[in-house]
Short mmCIF file of C-alpha atoms in Angstrom, two decimals:
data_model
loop_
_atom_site.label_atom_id
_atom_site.label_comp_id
_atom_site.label_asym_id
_atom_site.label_seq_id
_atom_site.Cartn_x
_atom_site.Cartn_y
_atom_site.Cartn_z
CA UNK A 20 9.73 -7.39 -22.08
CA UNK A 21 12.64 -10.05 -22.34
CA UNK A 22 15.11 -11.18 -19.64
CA UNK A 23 17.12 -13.00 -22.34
CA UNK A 24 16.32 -16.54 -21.09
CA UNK A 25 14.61 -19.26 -23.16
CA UNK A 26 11.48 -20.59 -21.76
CA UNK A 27 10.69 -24.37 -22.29
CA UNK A 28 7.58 -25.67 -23.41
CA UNK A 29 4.81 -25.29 -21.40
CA UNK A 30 4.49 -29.13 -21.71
CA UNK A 31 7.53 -29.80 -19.72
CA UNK A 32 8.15 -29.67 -16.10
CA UNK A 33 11.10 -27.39 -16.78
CA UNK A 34 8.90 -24.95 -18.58
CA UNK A 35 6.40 -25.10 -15.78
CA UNK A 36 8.85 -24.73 -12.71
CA UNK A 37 10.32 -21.90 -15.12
CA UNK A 38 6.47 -19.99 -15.54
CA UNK A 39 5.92 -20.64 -11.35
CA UNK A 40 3.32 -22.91 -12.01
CA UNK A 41 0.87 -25.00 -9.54
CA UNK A 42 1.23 -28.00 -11.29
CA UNK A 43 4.96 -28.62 -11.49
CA UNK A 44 5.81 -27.81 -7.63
CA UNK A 45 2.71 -30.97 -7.39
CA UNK A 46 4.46 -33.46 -9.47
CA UNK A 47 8.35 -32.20 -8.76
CA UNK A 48 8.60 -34.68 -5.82
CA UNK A 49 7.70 -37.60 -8.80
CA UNK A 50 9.96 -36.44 -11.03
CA UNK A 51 13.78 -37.21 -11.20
CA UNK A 52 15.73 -34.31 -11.95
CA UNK A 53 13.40 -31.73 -10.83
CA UNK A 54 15.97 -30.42 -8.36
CA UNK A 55 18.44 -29.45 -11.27
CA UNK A 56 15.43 -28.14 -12.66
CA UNK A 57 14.42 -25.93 -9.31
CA UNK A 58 18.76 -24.80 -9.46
CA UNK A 59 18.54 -23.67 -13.17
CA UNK A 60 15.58 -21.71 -12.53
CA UNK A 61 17.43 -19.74 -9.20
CA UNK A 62 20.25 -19.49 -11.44
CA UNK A 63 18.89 -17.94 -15.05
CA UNK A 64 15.95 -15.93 -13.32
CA UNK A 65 13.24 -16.84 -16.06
CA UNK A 66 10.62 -13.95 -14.50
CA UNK A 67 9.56 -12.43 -17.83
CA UNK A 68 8.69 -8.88 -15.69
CA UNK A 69 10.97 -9.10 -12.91
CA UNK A 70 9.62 -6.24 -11.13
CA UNK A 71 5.91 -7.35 -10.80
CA UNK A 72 6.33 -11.33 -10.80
CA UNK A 73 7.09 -13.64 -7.59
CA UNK A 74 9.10 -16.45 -7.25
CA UNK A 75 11.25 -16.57 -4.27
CA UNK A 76 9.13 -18.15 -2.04
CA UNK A 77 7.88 -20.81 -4.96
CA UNK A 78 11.39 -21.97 -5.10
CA UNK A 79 12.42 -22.30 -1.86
CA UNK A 80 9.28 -24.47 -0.77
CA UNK A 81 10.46 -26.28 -3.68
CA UNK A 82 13.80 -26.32 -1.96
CA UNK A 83 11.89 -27.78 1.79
CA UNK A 84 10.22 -30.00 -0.03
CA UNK A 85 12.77 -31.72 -2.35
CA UNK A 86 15.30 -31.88 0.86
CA UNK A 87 17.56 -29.36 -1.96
CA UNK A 88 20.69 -27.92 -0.19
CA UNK A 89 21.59 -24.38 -0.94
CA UNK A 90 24.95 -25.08 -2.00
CA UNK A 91 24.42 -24.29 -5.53
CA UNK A 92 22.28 -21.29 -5.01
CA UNK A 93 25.58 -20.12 -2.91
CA UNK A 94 27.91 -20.93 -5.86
CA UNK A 95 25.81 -18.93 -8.09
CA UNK A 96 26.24 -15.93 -5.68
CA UNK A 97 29.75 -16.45 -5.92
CA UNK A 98 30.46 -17.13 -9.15
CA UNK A 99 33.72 -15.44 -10.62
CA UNK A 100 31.23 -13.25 -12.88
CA UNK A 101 29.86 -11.39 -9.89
CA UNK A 102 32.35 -9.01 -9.88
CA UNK A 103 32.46 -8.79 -13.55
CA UNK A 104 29.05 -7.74 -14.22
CA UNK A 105 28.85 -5.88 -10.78
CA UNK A 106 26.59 -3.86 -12.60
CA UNK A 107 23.72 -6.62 -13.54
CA UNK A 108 21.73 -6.10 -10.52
CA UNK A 109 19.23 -9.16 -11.18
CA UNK A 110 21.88 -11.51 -11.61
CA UNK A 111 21.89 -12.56 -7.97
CA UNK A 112 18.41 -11.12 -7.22
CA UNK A 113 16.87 -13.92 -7.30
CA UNK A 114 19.14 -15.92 -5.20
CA UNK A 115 19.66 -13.96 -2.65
CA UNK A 116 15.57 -13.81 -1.96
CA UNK A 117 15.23 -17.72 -2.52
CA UNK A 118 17.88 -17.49 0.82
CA UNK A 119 16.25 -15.75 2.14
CA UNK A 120 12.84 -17.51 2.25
CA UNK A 121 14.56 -20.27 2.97
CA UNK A 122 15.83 -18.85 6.46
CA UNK A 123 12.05 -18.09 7.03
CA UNK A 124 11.29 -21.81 6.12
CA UNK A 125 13.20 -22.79 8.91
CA UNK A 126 16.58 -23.65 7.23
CA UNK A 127 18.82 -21.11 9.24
CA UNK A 128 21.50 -22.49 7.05
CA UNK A 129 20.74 -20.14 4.27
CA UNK A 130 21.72 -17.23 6.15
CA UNK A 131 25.62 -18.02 5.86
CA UNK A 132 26.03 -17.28 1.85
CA UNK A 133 23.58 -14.90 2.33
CA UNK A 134 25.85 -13.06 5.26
CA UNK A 135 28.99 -13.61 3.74
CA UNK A 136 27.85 -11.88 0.28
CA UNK A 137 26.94 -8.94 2.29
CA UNK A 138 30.22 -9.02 3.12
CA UNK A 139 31.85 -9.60 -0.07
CA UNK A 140 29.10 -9.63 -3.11
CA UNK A 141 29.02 -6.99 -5.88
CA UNK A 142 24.96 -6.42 -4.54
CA UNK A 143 26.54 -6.67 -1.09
CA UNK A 144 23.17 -3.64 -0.39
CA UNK A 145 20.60 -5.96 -1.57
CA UNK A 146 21.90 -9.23 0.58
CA UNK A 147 22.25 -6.48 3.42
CA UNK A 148 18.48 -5.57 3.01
CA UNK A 149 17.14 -9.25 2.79
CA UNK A 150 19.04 -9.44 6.21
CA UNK A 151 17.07 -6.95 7.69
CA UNK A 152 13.86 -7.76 6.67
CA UNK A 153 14.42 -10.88 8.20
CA UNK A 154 14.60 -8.96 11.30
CA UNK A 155 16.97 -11.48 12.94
CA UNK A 156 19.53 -9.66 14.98
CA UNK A 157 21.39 -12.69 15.86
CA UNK A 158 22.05 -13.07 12.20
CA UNK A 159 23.43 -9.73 11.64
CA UNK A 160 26.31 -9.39 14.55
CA UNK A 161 29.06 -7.43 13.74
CA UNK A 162 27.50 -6.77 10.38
CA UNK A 163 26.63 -2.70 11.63
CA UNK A 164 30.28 -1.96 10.90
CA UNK A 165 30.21 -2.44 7.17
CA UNK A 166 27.11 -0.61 6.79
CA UNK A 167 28.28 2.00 8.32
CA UNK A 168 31.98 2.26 6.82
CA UNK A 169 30.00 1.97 3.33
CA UNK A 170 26.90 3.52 3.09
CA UNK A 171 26.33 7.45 2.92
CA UNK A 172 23.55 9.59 4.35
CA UNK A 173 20.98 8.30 1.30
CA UNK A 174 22.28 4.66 1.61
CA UNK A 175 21.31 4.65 5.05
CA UNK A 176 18.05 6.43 4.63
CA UNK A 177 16.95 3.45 2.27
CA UNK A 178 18.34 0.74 4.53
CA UNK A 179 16.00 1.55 7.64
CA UNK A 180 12.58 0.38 7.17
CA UNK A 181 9.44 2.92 8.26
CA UNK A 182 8.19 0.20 10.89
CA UNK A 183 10.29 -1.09 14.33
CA UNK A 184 12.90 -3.24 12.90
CA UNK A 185 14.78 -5.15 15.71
CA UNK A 186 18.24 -5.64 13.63
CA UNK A 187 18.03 -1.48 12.70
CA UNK A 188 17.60 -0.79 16.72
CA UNK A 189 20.16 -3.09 17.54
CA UNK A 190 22.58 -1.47 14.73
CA UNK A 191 21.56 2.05 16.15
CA UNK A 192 22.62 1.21 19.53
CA UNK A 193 25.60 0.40 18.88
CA UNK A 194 26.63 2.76 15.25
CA UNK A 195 25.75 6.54 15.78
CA UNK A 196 25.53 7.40 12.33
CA UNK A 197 22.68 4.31 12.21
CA UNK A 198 21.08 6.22 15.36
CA UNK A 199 21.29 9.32 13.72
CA UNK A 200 19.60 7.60 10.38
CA UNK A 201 16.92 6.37 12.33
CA UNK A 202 16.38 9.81 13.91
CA UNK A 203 16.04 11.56 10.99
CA UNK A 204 13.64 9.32 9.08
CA UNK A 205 11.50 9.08 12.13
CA UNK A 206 11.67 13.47 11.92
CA UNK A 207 10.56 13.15 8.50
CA UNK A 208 7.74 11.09 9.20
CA UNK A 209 6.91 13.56 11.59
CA UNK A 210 7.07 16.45 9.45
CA UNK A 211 5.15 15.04 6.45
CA UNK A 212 2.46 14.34 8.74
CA UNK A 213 2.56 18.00 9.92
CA UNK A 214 2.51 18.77 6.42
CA UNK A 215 -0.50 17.16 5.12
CA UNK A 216 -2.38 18.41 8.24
CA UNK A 217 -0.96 22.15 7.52
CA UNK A 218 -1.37 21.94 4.06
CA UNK A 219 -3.72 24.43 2.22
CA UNK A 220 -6.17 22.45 0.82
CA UNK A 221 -6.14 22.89 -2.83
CA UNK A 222 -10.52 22.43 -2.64
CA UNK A 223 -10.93 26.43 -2.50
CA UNK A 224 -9.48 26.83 -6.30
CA UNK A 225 -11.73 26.49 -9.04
CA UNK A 226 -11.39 24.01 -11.96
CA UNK A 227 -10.24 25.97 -14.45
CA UNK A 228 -7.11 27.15 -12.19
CA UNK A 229 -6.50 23.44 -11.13
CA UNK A 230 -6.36 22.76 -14.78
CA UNK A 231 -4.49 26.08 -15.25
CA UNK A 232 -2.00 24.79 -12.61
CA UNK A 233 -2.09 20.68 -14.00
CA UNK A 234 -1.17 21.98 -17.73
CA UNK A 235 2.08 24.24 -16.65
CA UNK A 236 3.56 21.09 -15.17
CA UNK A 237 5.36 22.51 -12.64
CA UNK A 238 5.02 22.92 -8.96
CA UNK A 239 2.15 21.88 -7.51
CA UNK A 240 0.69 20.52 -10.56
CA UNK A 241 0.45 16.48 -9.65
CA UNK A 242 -1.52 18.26 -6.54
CA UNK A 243 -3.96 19.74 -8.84
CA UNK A 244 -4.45 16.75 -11.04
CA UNK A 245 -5.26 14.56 -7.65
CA UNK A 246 -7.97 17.07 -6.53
CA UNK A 247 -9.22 17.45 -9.86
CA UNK A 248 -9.73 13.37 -9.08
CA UNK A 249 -11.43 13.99 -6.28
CA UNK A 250 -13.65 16.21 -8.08
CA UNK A 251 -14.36 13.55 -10.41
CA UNK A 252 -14.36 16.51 -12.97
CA UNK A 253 -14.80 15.18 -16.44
CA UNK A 254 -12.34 17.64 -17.58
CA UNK A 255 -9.51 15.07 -16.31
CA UNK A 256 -10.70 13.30 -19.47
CA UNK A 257 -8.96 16.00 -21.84
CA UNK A 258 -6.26 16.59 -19.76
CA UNK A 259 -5.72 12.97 -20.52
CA UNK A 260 -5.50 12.88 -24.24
CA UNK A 261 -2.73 16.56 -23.96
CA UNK A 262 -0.33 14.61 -20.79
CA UNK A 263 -0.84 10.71 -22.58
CA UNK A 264 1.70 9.33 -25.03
CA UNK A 265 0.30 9.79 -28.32
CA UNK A 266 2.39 7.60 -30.43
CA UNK A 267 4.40 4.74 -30.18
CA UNK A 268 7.61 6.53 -30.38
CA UNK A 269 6.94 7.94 -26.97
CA UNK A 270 8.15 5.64 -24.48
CA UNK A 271 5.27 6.09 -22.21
CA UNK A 272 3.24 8.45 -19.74
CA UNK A 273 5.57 10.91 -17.80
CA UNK A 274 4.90 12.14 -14.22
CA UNK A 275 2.21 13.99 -15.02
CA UNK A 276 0.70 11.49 -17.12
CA UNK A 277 1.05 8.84 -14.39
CA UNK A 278 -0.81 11.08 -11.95
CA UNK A 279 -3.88 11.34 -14.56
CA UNK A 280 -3.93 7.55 -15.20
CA UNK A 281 -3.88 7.31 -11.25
CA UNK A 282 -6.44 10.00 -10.92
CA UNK A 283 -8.97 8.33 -13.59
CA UNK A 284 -9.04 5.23 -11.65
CA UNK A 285 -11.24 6.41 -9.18
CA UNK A 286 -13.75 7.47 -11.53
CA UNK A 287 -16.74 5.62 -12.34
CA UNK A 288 -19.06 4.83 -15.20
CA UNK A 289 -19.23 8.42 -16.39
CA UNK A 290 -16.45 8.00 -18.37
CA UNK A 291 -17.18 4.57 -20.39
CA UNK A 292 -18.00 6.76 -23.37
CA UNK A 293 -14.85 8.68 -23.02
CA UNK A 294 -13.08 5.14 -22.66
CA UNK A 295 -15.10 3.27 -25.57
CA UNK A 296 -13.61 5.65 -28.06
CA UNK A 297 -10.04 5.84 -26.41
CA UNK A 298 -9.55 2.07 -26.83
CA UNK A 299 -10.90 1.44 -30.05
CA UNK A 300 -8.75 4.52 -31.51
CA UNK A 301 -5.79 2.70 -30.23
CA UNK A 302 -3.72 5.56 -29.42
CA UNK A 303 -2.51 7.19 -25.90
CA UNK A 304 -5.08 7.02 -24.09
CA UNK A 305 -6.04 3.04 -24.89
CA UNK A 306 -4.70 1.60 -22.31
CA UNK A 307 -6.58 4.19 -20.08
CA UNK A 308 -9.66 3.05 -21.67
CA UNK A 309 -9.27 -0.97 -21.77
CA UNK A 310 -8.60 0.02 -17.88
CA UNK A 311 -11.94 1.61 -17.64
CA UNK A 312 -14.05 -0.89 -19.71
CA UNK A 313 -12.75 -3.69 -17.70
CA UNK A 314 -14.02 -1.84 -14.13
CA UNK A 315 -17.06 -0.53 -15.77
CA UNK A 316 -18.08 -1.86 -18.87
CA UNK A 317 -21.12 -3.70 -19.93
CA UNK A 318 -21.81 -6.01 -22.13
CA UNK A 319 -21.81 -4.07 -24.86
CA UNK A 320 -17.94 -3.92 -24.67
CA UNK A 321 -17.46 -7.69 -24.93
CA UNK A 322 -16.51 -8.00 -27.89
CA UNK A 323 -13.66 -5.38 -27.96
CA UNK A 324 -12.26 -7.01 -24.95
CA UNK A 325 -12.23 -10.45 -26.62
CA UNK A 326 -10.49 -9.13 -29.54
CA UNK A 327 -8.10 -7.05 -27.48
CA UNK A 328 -7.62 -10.29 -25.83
CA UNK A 329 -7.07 -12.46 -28.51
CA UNK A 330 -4.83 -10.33 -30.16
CA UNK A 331 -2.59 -9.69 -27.19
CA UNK A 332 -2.34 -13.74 -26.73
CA UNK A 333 -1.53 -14.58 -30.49
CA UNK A 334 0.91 -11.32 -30.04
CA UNK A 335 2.59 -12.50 -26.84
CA UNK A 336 1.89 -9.39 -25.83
CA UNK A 337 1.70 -10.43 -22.39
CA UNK A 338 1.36 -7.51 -20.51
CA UNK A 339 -1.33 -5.93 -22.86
CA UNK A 340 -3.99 -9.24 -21.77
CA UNK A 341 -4.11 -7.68 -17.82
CA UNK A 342 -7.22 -5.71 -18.68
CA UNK A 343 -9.32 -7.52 -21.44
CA UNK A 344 -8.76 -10.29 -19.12
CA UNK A 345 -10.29 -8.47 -15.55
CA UNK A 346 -13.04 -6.70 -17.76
CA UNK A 347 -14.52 -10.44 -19.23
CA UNK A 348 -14.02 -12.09 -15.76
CA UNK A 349 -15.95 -9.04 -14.19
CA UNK A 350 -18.96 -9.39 -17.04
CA UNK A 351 -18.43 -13.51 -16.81
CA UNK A 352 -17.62 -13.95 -20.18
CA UNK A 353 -18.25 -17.35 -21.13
CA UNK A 354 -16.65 -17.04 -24.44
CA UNK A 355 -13.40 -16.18 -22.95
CA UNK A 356 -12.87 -19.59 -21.50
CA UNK A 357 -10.92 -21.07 -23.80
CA UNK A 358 -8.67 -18.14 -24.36
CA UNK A 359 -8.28 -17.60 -20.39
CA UNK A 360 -7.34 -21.42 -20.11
CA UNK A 361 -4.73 -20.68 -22.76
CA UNK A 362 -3.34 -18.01 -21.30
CA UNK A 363 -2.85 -19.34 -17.92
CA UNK A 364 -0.67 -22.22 -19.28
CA UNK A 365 1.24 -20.97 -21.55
CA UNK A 366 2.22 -16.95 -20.90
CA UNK A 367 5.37 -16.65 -18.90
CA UNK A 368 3.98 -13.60 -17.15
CA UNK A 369 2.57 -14.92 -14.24
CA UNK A 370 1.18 -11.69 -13.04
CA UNK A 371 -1.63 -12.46 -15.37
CA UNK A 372 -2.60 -15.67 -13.21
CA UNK A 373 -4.40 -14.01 -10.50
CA UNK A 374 -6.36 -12.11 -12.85
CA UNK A 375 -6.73 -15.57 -14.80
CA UNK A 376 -8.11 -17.32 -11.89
CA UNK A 377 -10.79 -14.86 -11.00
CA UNK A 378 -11.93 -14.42 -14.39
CA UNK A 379 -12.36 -18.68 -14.52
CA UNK A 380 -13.97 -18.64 -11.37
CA UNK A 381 -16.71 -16.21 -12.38
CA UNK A 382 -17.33 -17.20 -15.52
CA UNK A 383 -16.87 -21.03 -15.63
CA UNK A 384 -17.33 -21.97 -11.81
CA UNK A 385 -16.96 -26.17 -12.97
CA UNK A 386 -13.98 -25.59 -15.03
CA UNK A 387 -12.22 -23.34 -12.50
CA UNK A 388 -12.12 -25.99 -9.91
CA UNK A 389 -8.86 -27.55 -11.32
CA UNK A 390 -7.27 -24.51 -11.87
CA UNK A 391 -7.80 -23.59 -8.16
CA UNK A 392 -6.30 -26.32 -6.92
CA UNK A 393 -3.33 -25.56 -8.81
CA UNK A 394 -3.83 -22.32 -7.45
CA UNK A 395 -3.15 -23.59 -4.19
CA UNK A 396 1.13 -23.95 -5.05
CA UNK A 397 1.39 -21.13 -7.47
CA UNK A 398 3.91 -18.95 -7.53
CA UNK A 399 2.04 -15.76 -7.16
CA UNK A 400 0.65 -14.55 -3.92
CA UNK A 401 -2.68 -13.84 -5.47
CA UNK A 402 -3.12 -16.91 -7.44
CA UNK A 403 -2.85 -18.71 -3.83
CA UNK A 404 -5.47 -16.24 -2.33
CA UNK A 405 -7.54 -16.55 -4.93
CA UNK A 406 -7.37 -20.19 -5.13
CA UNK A 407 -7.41 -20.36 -1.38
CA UNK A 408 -11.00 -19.18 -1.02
CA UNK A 409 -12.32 -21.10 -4.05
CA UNK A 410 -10.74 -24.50 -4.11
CA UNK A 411 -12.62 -27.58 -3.54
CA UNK A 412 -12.05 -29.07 -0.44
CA UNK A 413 -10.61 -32.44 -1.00
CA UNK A 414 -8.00 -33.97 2.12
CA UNK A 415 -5.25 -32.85 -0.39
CA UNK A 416 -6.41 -29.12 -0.75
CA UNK A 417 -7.25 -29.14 2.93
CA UNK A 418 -3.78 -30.55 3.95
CA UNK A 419 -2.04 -27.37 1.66
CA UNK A 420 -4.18 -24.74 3.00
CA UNK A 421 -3.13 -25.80 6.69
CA UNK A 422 0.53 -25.80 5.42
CA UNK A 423 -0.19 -22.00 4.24
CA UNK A 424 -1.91 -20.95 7.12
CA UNK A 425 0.59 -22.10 9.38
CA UNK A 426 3.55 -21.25 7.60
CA UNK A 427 4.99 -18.21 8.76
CA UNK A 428 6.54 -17.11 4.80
CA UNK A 429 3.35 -17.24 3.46
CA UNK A 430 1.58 -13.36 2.89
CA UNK A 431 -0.59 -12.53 5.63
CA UNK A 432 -3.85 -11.97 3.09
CA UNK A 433 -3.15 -15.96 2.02
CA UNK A 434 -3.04 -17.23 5.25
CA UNK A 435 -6.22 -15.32 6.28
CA UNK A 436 -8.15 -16.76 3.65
CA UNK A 437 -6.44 -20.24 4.25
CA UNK A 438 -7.64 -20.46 8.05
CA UNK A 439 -11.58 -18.35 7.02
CA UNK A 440 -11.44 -21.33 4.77
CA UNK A 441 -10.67 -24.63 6.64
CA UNK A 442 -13.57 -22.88 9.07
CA UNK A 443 -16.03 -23.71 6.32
#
């Protein structure tokens, strides 16, 4: 995957800030020009997978901490091209969560751009979402009028969130079509619940009409697949190589093919041998296997998993590393140091970190302390959790887990393990 921007080196604070690493937000303060730095970064989203990767929160801290005003981040919203490309969603994605985070850091200022490009943006739905999750009514006033005079039935629907939401109940008291919105959501909450207690349970058909069912690919055949899951049937196993991708000219799994993948995940080591031959044919099904091997592979499978590694570093095949690198944490690896160490540096997809981290700190307990620490201001929530229960405690690393235990931004699961850790 490409978002079009050019990464620095890994070498540079640019490069760093750009890849969400630990070690830049530590030596921004000491560095002049890291605030342009921090604004280019808003600006040019340089998130190689933009759906999986975090960074909002990473730079606006950044933002706190350099005493950064948002002014540029608003100019970027407003830039002549947003109505231009009014169709490049991510162009102002990024922004407009950096905002914000920033309003949940305390710097109510944010909210301003943020409400005005509600109001006037090309995503004027996205900036009205961030609004509400920041479940602020005071910052919303007046804003119920828009949303209703532009959103339809479906808008609406995907506007209210399924838990209490003080700005949606405020909206609804006022906007009847907002009531109404809420009412009907709430319904269908109702009525799926009904369902699933109603339901005929699909556990009085045998096998072979699950698999009857699964293959026609039609109604009620993702059902089948899940309770053929549940079975644990080993038959899932062919159904896997007929529903996979078998080539590369297929973009990937479809529905149906999802649901297997999903379904083989809760299956155990009964299917290593099924899995061992899957990844080192290399065809549809690999990725299913490498999956497998690195939940329930032994030692035995080493090897593969180094060179699947290795390959999908010197390919930049960034993506591809996730499981090679969770199956050689998970059998502590030793010989995957080095690469691991690489990897965390210099890939740009900083979903891999948390994996990274955990893999270090299982196999190489000494030479994971530093990366913990860095853990500590990465960019990814997992990284920080990770790092969070591992770090050494030094007065810096216990001075940054009290700042993400207190701080109200942060993901509950990293301030848990930030307080069960300053307890130690």
């Amino acid at each position: 995957m490409s978002n079009g921007v050019v990464l620095e080196s890994a070498g540079t604070l640019h490069g760093q800030l750009q890849r969400g690493l630990g070690r830049a937000a530590r030596r921004a303060a000491d560095k002049r020009g890291a605030g342009e730095y921090v604004y280019d970064c808003v600006r040019r989203d340089p998130r190689w997978d933009r759906q999986c990767e975090s960074r909002r929160l990473y730079y606006a801290r950044l933002m706190v901490d350099l005493e950064m005003p948002a002014g540029p981040v608003a100019a970027h919203l407003f830039d002549p091209s947003d109505h231009v490309d009014g169709d490049d969603e991510w162009r102002v994605d990024l922004a407009l969560g950096v905002l914000a985070d920033l309003v949940r850091l305390s710097r109510r200022e944010a909210a301003r751009p943020l409400r005005r490009y509600a109001e006037e943006g090309a995503q004027w739905f996205d900036a009205v979402e961030e609004l509400i999750d920041l479940a602020d009514p005071s910052l919303t006033i007046g804003l119920d009028e828009l949303v209703a005079a532009r959103c339809d039935d479906s808008d609406l629907a995907l506007l209210i969130p399924a838990h209490h939401n003080p700005v949606i109940e405020t909206w609804a008291a006022r906007q009847p079509r907002i009531a109404e919105a809420r009412a009907r959501q709430r319904e269908a909450g109702r009525a799926a619940r009904r369902a699933m207690v109603a339901a005929p349970g699909r556990d009085r058909q045998s096998e072979d009409e699950l698999l009857d069912l699964a293959r026609r690919r039609g109604e009620g055949a993702i059902a089948a697949i899940f309770e053929l899951g549940r079975r644990r049937t080993l038959a899932l196993l062919d159904l896997a190589e007929e529903l996979l991708p078998r080539g590369d000219h297929e973009a990937g799994p479809s529905r149906y093919g999802g649901a297997v993948s999903r379904a083989l995940r809760e299956y155990g080591p009964e299917t290593l041998p099924r899995a061992r031959a899957w990844a080192a044919e290399r065809g549809g099904c690999a990725d299913m296997g490498l999956s497998i091997l690195a939940r329930y592979g032994t030692r035995q499978d080493v090897p593969l998993l180094m060179d699947e590694l290795r390959t999908a570093l010197d390919r930049r095949e960034w993506r591809a590393a996730a499981n090679p690198i969770e199956g050689l944490g998970r059998l502590r690896a030793g010989e995957a140091v080095p690469l691991l160490k690489s990897a965390w540096t210099e890939s740009p997809y900083a979903f891999l970190r948390p994996r990274i981290l955990t893999a270090l700190t299982r196999t190489a307990p000494h030479t994971a302390e530093a990366y913990t620490v860095e853990g500590l201001w990465d960019c990814e929530e997992g990284a920080r959790r990770e790092a969070a229960q591992f770090a050494p405690l030094t007065r810096e690393t216990r001075i940054r887990l009290q700042r993400l235990h207190h701080d109200t931004a942060e993901e509950t699961d990293v301030r848990t393990a930030a307080a069960a850790r300053l307890m130690t």
